[in-house]
């Protein structure tokens, strides 16, 4: 059945020990086992997975039709932790419709957004409470939680027709990794990454 035309609505961001939404349609849970090949240190990944299939991040989505003109929105929560020395992070993706942007607003925690264009340009921007992050059209994006204790919580909004393209990130990862060195986050080159002209 086609979606009914939308009536205006409101809902609340509920602040407690955790942050959640008063209303949502979909709760996505991503565990270690969903993140195969995303972390550089595969031995550390397999060892962690053998211990426990930990939840790395969660997404609460408001359902909207996946068409231009609509705006998909919801809450992303990346839990604290590391695989080897690489912080917990989302898979990351390009939008299937490459020319679509996204806005993130950080509600809680400390981290960053790792981004890159298909041409290999890259950027890493900080995420902390009150930060608004604009991801321009064409830029892949991944949230990274660099705090040792607190969740990284962001609210996101993007066009209804954007879609998620995980393929190229799954193959070789982002150009830059965010790892812990001497108890601080550091941006490093990803040795698996190849420039577009030699892929
Ligand atoms: O569309 C977005 O960028 C977000 O809703 C993400 O989907 C969310 O943060 C989870 O990340 P990913 O889709 O890369 O697993
Ligand atoms: Ni996105």
mmCIF file of N, CA, C and O in Angstrom, residues 110-147:
data_model
loop_
_atom_site.group_PDB
_atom_site.id
_atom_site.type_symbol
_atom_site.label_atom_id
_atom_site.label_comp_id
_atom_site.label_asym_id
_atom_site.label_seq_id
_atom_site.Cartn_x
_atom_site.Cartn_y
_atom_site.Cartn_z
ATOM 1 N N UNK A 110 31.857 12.127 22.481
ATOM 2 C CA UNK A 110 33.046 12.705 21.839
ATOM 3 C C UNK A 110 33.449 11.774 20.713
ATOM 4 O O UNK A 110 33.554 10.567 20.934
ATOM 5 N N UNK A 111 33.649 12.344 19.558
ATOM 6 C CA UNK A 111 34.077 11.492 18.445
ATOM 7 C C UNK A 111 34.349 12.317 17.220
ATOM 8 O O UNK A 111 34.666 13.502 17.314
ATOM 9 N N UNK A 112 34.209 11.688 16.071
ATOM 10 C CA UNK A 112 34.435 12.405 14.830
ATOM 11 C C UNK A 112 33.698 11.720 13.692
ATOM 12 O O UNK A 112 33.272 10.574 13.813
ATOM 13 N N UNK A 113 33.579 12.462 12.594
ATOM 14 C CA UNK A 113 33.034 11.903 11.360
ATOM 15 C C UNK A 113 34.174 11.823 10.359
ATOM 16 O O UNK A 113 34.830 12.829 10.076
ATOM 17 N N UNK A 114 34.426 10.605 9.874
ATOM 18 C CA UNK A 114 35.440 10.387 8.838
ATOM 19 C C UNK A 114 34.717 10.423 7.498
ATOM 20 O O UNK A 114 33.698 9.748 7.329
ATOM 21 N N UNK A 115 35.238 11.211 6.564
ATOM 22 C CA UNK A 115 34.534 11.390 5.281
ATOM 23 C C UNK A 115 35.514 11.327 4.122
ATOM 24 O O UNK A 115 36.694 11.630 4.288
ATOM 25 N N UNK A 116 34.996 10.929 2.955
ATOM 26 C CA UNK A 116 35.826 10.994 1.752
ATOM 27 C C UNK A 116 34.952 11.039 0.513
ATOM 28 O O UNK A 116 33.815 10.549 0.521
ATOM 29 N N UNK A 117 35.528 11.626 -0.530
ATOM 30 C CA UNK A 117 34.816 11.726 -1.804
ATOM 31 C C UNK A 117 35.274 10.571 -2.706
ATOM 32 O O UNK A 117 36.301 9.947 -2.441
ATOM 33 N N UNK A 118 34.553 10.292 -3.785
ATOM 34 C CA UNK A 118 34.978 9.215 -4.699
ATOM 35 C C UNK A 118 36.345 9.494 -5.306
ATOM 36 O O UNK A 118 37.036 8.576 -5.742
ATOM 37 N N UNK A 119 36.755 10.759 -5.354
ATOM 38 C CA UNK A 119 38.068 11.115 -5.914
ATOM 39 C C UNK A 119 39.184 10.911 -4.902
ATOM 40 O O UNK A 119 40.366 11.069 -5.227
ATOM 41 N N UNK A 120 38.848 10.619 -3.649
ATOM 42 C CA UNK A 120 39.869 10.359 -2.640
ATOM 43 C C UNK A 120 40.180 11.551 -1.749
ATOM 44 O O UNK A 120 41.083 11.489 -0.911
ATOM 45 N N UNK A 121 39.453 12.658 -1.914
ATOM 46 C CA UNK A 121 39.595 13.752 -0.939
ATOM 47 C C UNK A 121 39.061 13.243 0.391
ATOM 48 O O UNK A 121 38.125 12.445 0.425
ATOM 49 N N UNK A 122 39.635 13.720 1.504
ATOM 50 C CA UNK A 122 39.170 13.232 2.800
ATOM 51 C C UNK A 122 39.032 14.375 3.798
ATOM 52 O O UNK A 122 39.638 15.448 3.624
ATOM 53 N N UNK A 123 38.241 14.120 4.834
ATOM 54 C CA UNK A 123 38.069 15.092 5.919
ATOM 55 C C UNK A 123 37.668 14.324 7.165
ATOM 56 O O UNK A 123 36.997 13.293 7.078
ATOM 57 N N UNK A 124 38.155 14.820 8.302
ATOM 58 C CA UNK A 124 37.721 14.280 9.595
ATOM 59 C C UNK A 124 37.301 15.473 10.441
ATOM 60 O O UNK A 124 38.109 16.369 10.686
ATOM 61 N N UNK A 125 36.029 15.501 10.827
ATOM 62 C CA UNK A 125 35.505 16.628 11.609
ATOM 63 C C UNK A 125 35.094 16.132 12.992
ATOM 64 O O UNK A 125 34.547 15.036 13.123
ATOM 65 N N UNK A 126 35.333 16.964 14.025
ATOM 66 C CA UNK A 126 34.976 16.544 15.382
ATOM 67 C C UNK A 126 33.467 16.516 15.596
ATOM 68 O O UNK A 126 32.737 17.314 15.002
ATOM 69 N N UNK A 127 33.030 15.615 16.453
ATOM 70 C CA UNK A 127 31.633 15.560 16.905
ATOM 71 C C UNK A 127 31.650 15.641 18.418
ATOM 72 O O UNK A 127 32.276 14.802 19.080
ATOM 73 N N UNK A 128 31.018 16.662 18.956
ATOM 74 C CA UNK A 128 30.825 16.793 20.398
ATOM 75 C C UNK A 128 29.506 17.513 20.599
ATOM 76 O O UNK A 128 28.963 18.077 19.636
ATOM 77 N N UNK A 129 28.931 17.492 21.806
ATOM 78 C CA UNK A 129 27.610 18.085 21.988
ATOM 79 C C UNK A 129 27.561 19.511 21.451
ATOM 80 O O UNK A 129 28.496 20.283 21.656
ATOM 81 N N UNK A 130 26.482 19.799 20.750
ATOM 82 C CA UNK A 130 26.198 21.088 20.102
ATOM 83 C C UNK A 130 26.839 21.243 18.732
ATOM 84 O O UNK A 130 26.608 22.238 18.050
ATOM 85 N N UNK A 131 27.642 20.280 18.297
ATOM 86 C CA UNK A 131 28.215 20.366 16.944
ATOM 87 C C UNK A 131 27.166 20.007 15.904
ATOM 88 O O UNK A 131 26.496 18.972 16.033
ATOM 89 N N UNK A 132 27.051 20.852 14.886
ATOM 90 C CA UNK A 132 26.268 20.518 13.698
ATOM 91 C C UNK A 132 27.259 20.187 12.593
ATOM 92 O O UNK A 132 28.173 20.971 12.332
ATOM 93 N N UNK A 133 27.085 19.036 11.969
ATOM 94 C CA UNK A 133 28.007 18.616 10.907
ATOM 95 C C UNK A 133 27.234 18.524 9.599
ATOM 96 O O UNK A 133 26.189 17.868 9.537
ATOM 97 N N UNK A 134 27.774 19.147 8.572
ATOM 98 C CA UNK A 134 27.173 19.049 7.234
ATOM 99 C C UNK A 134 28.023 18.117 6.381
ATOM 100 O O UNK A 134 29.214 18.360 6.184
ATOM 101 N N UNK A 135 27.426 17.046 5.909
ATOM 102 C CA UNK A 135 28.095 16.136 4.973
ATOM 103 C C UNK A 135 27.613 16.522 3.575
ATOM 104 O O UNK A 135 26.443 16.310 3.250
ATOM 105 N N UNK A 136 28.481 17.099 2.750
ATOM 106 C CA UNK A 136 28.024 17.558 1.430
ATOM 107 C C UNK A 136 27.652 16.373 0.526
ATOM 108 O O UNK A 136 28.067 15.235 0.797
ATOM 109 N N UNK A 137 26.917 16.637 -0.537
ATOM 110 C CA UNK A 137 26.664 15.591 -1.522
ATOM 111 C C UNK A 137 27.984 14.944 -1.950
ATOM 112 O O UNK A 137 29.011 15.623 -1.999
ATOM 113 N N UNK A 138 27.990 13.654 -2.224
ATOM 114 C CA UNK A 138 29.129 12.893 -2.774
ATOM 115 C C UNK A 138 30.108 12.395 -1.705
ATOM 116 O O UNK A 138 31.027 11.666 -2.042
ATOM 117 N N UNK A 139 29.947 12.790 -0.429
ATOM 118 C CA UNK A 139 30.935 12.390 0.556
ATOM 119 C C UNK A 139 30.446 11.201 1.387
ATOM 120 O O UNK A 139 29.399 11.267 2.036
ATOM 121 N N UNK A 140 31.225 10.111 1.361
ATOM 122 C CA UNK A 140 30.959 8.974 2.254
ATOM 123 C C UNK A 140 31.202 9.413 3.693
ATOM 124 O O UNK A 140 32.016 10.314 3.935
ATOM 125 N N UNK A 141 30.523 8.773 4.654
ATOM 126 C CA UNK A 141 30.640 9.224 6.048
ATOM 127 C C UNK A 141 30.534 8.060 7.021
ATOM 128 O O UNK A 141 29.778 7.125 6.801
ATOM 129 N N UNK A 142 31.330 8.154 8.087
ATOM 130 C CA UNK A 142 31.388 7.141 9.142
ATOM 131 C C UNK A 142 31.563 7.848 10.480
ATOM 132 O O UNK A 142 32.490 8.657 10.634
ATOM 133 N N UNK A 143 30.709 7.524 11.470
ATOM 134 C CA UNK A 143 30.862 8.098 12.815
ATOM 135 C C UNK A 143 31.782 7.217 13.638
ATOM 136 O O UNK A 143 31.665 5.991 13.610
ATOM 137 N N UNK A 144 32.675 7.864 14.407
ATOM 138 C CA UNK A 144 33.640 7.158 15.247
ATOM 139 C C UNK A 144 33.527 7.683 16.672
ATOM 140 O O UNK A 144 33.568 8.907 16.885
ATOM 141 N N UNK A 145 33.388 6.782 17.635
ATOM 142 C CA UNK A 145 33.320 7.185 19.047
ATOM 143 C C UNK A 145 34.722 7.104 19.653
ATOM 144 O O UNK A 145 35.266 6.006 19.808
ATOM 145 N N UNK A 146 35.294 8.248 20.009
ATOM 146 C CA UNK A 146 36.661 8.244 20.548
ATOM 147 C C UNK A 146 36.690 8.342 22.072
ATOM 148 O O UNK A 146 37.759 8.485 22.660
ATOM 149 N N UNK A 147 35.515 8.297 22.702
ATOM 150 C CA UNK A 147 35.480 8.354 24.168
ATOM 151 C C UNK A 147 35.595 6.939 24.737
ATOM 152 O O UNK A 147 35.157 5.978 24.116
#
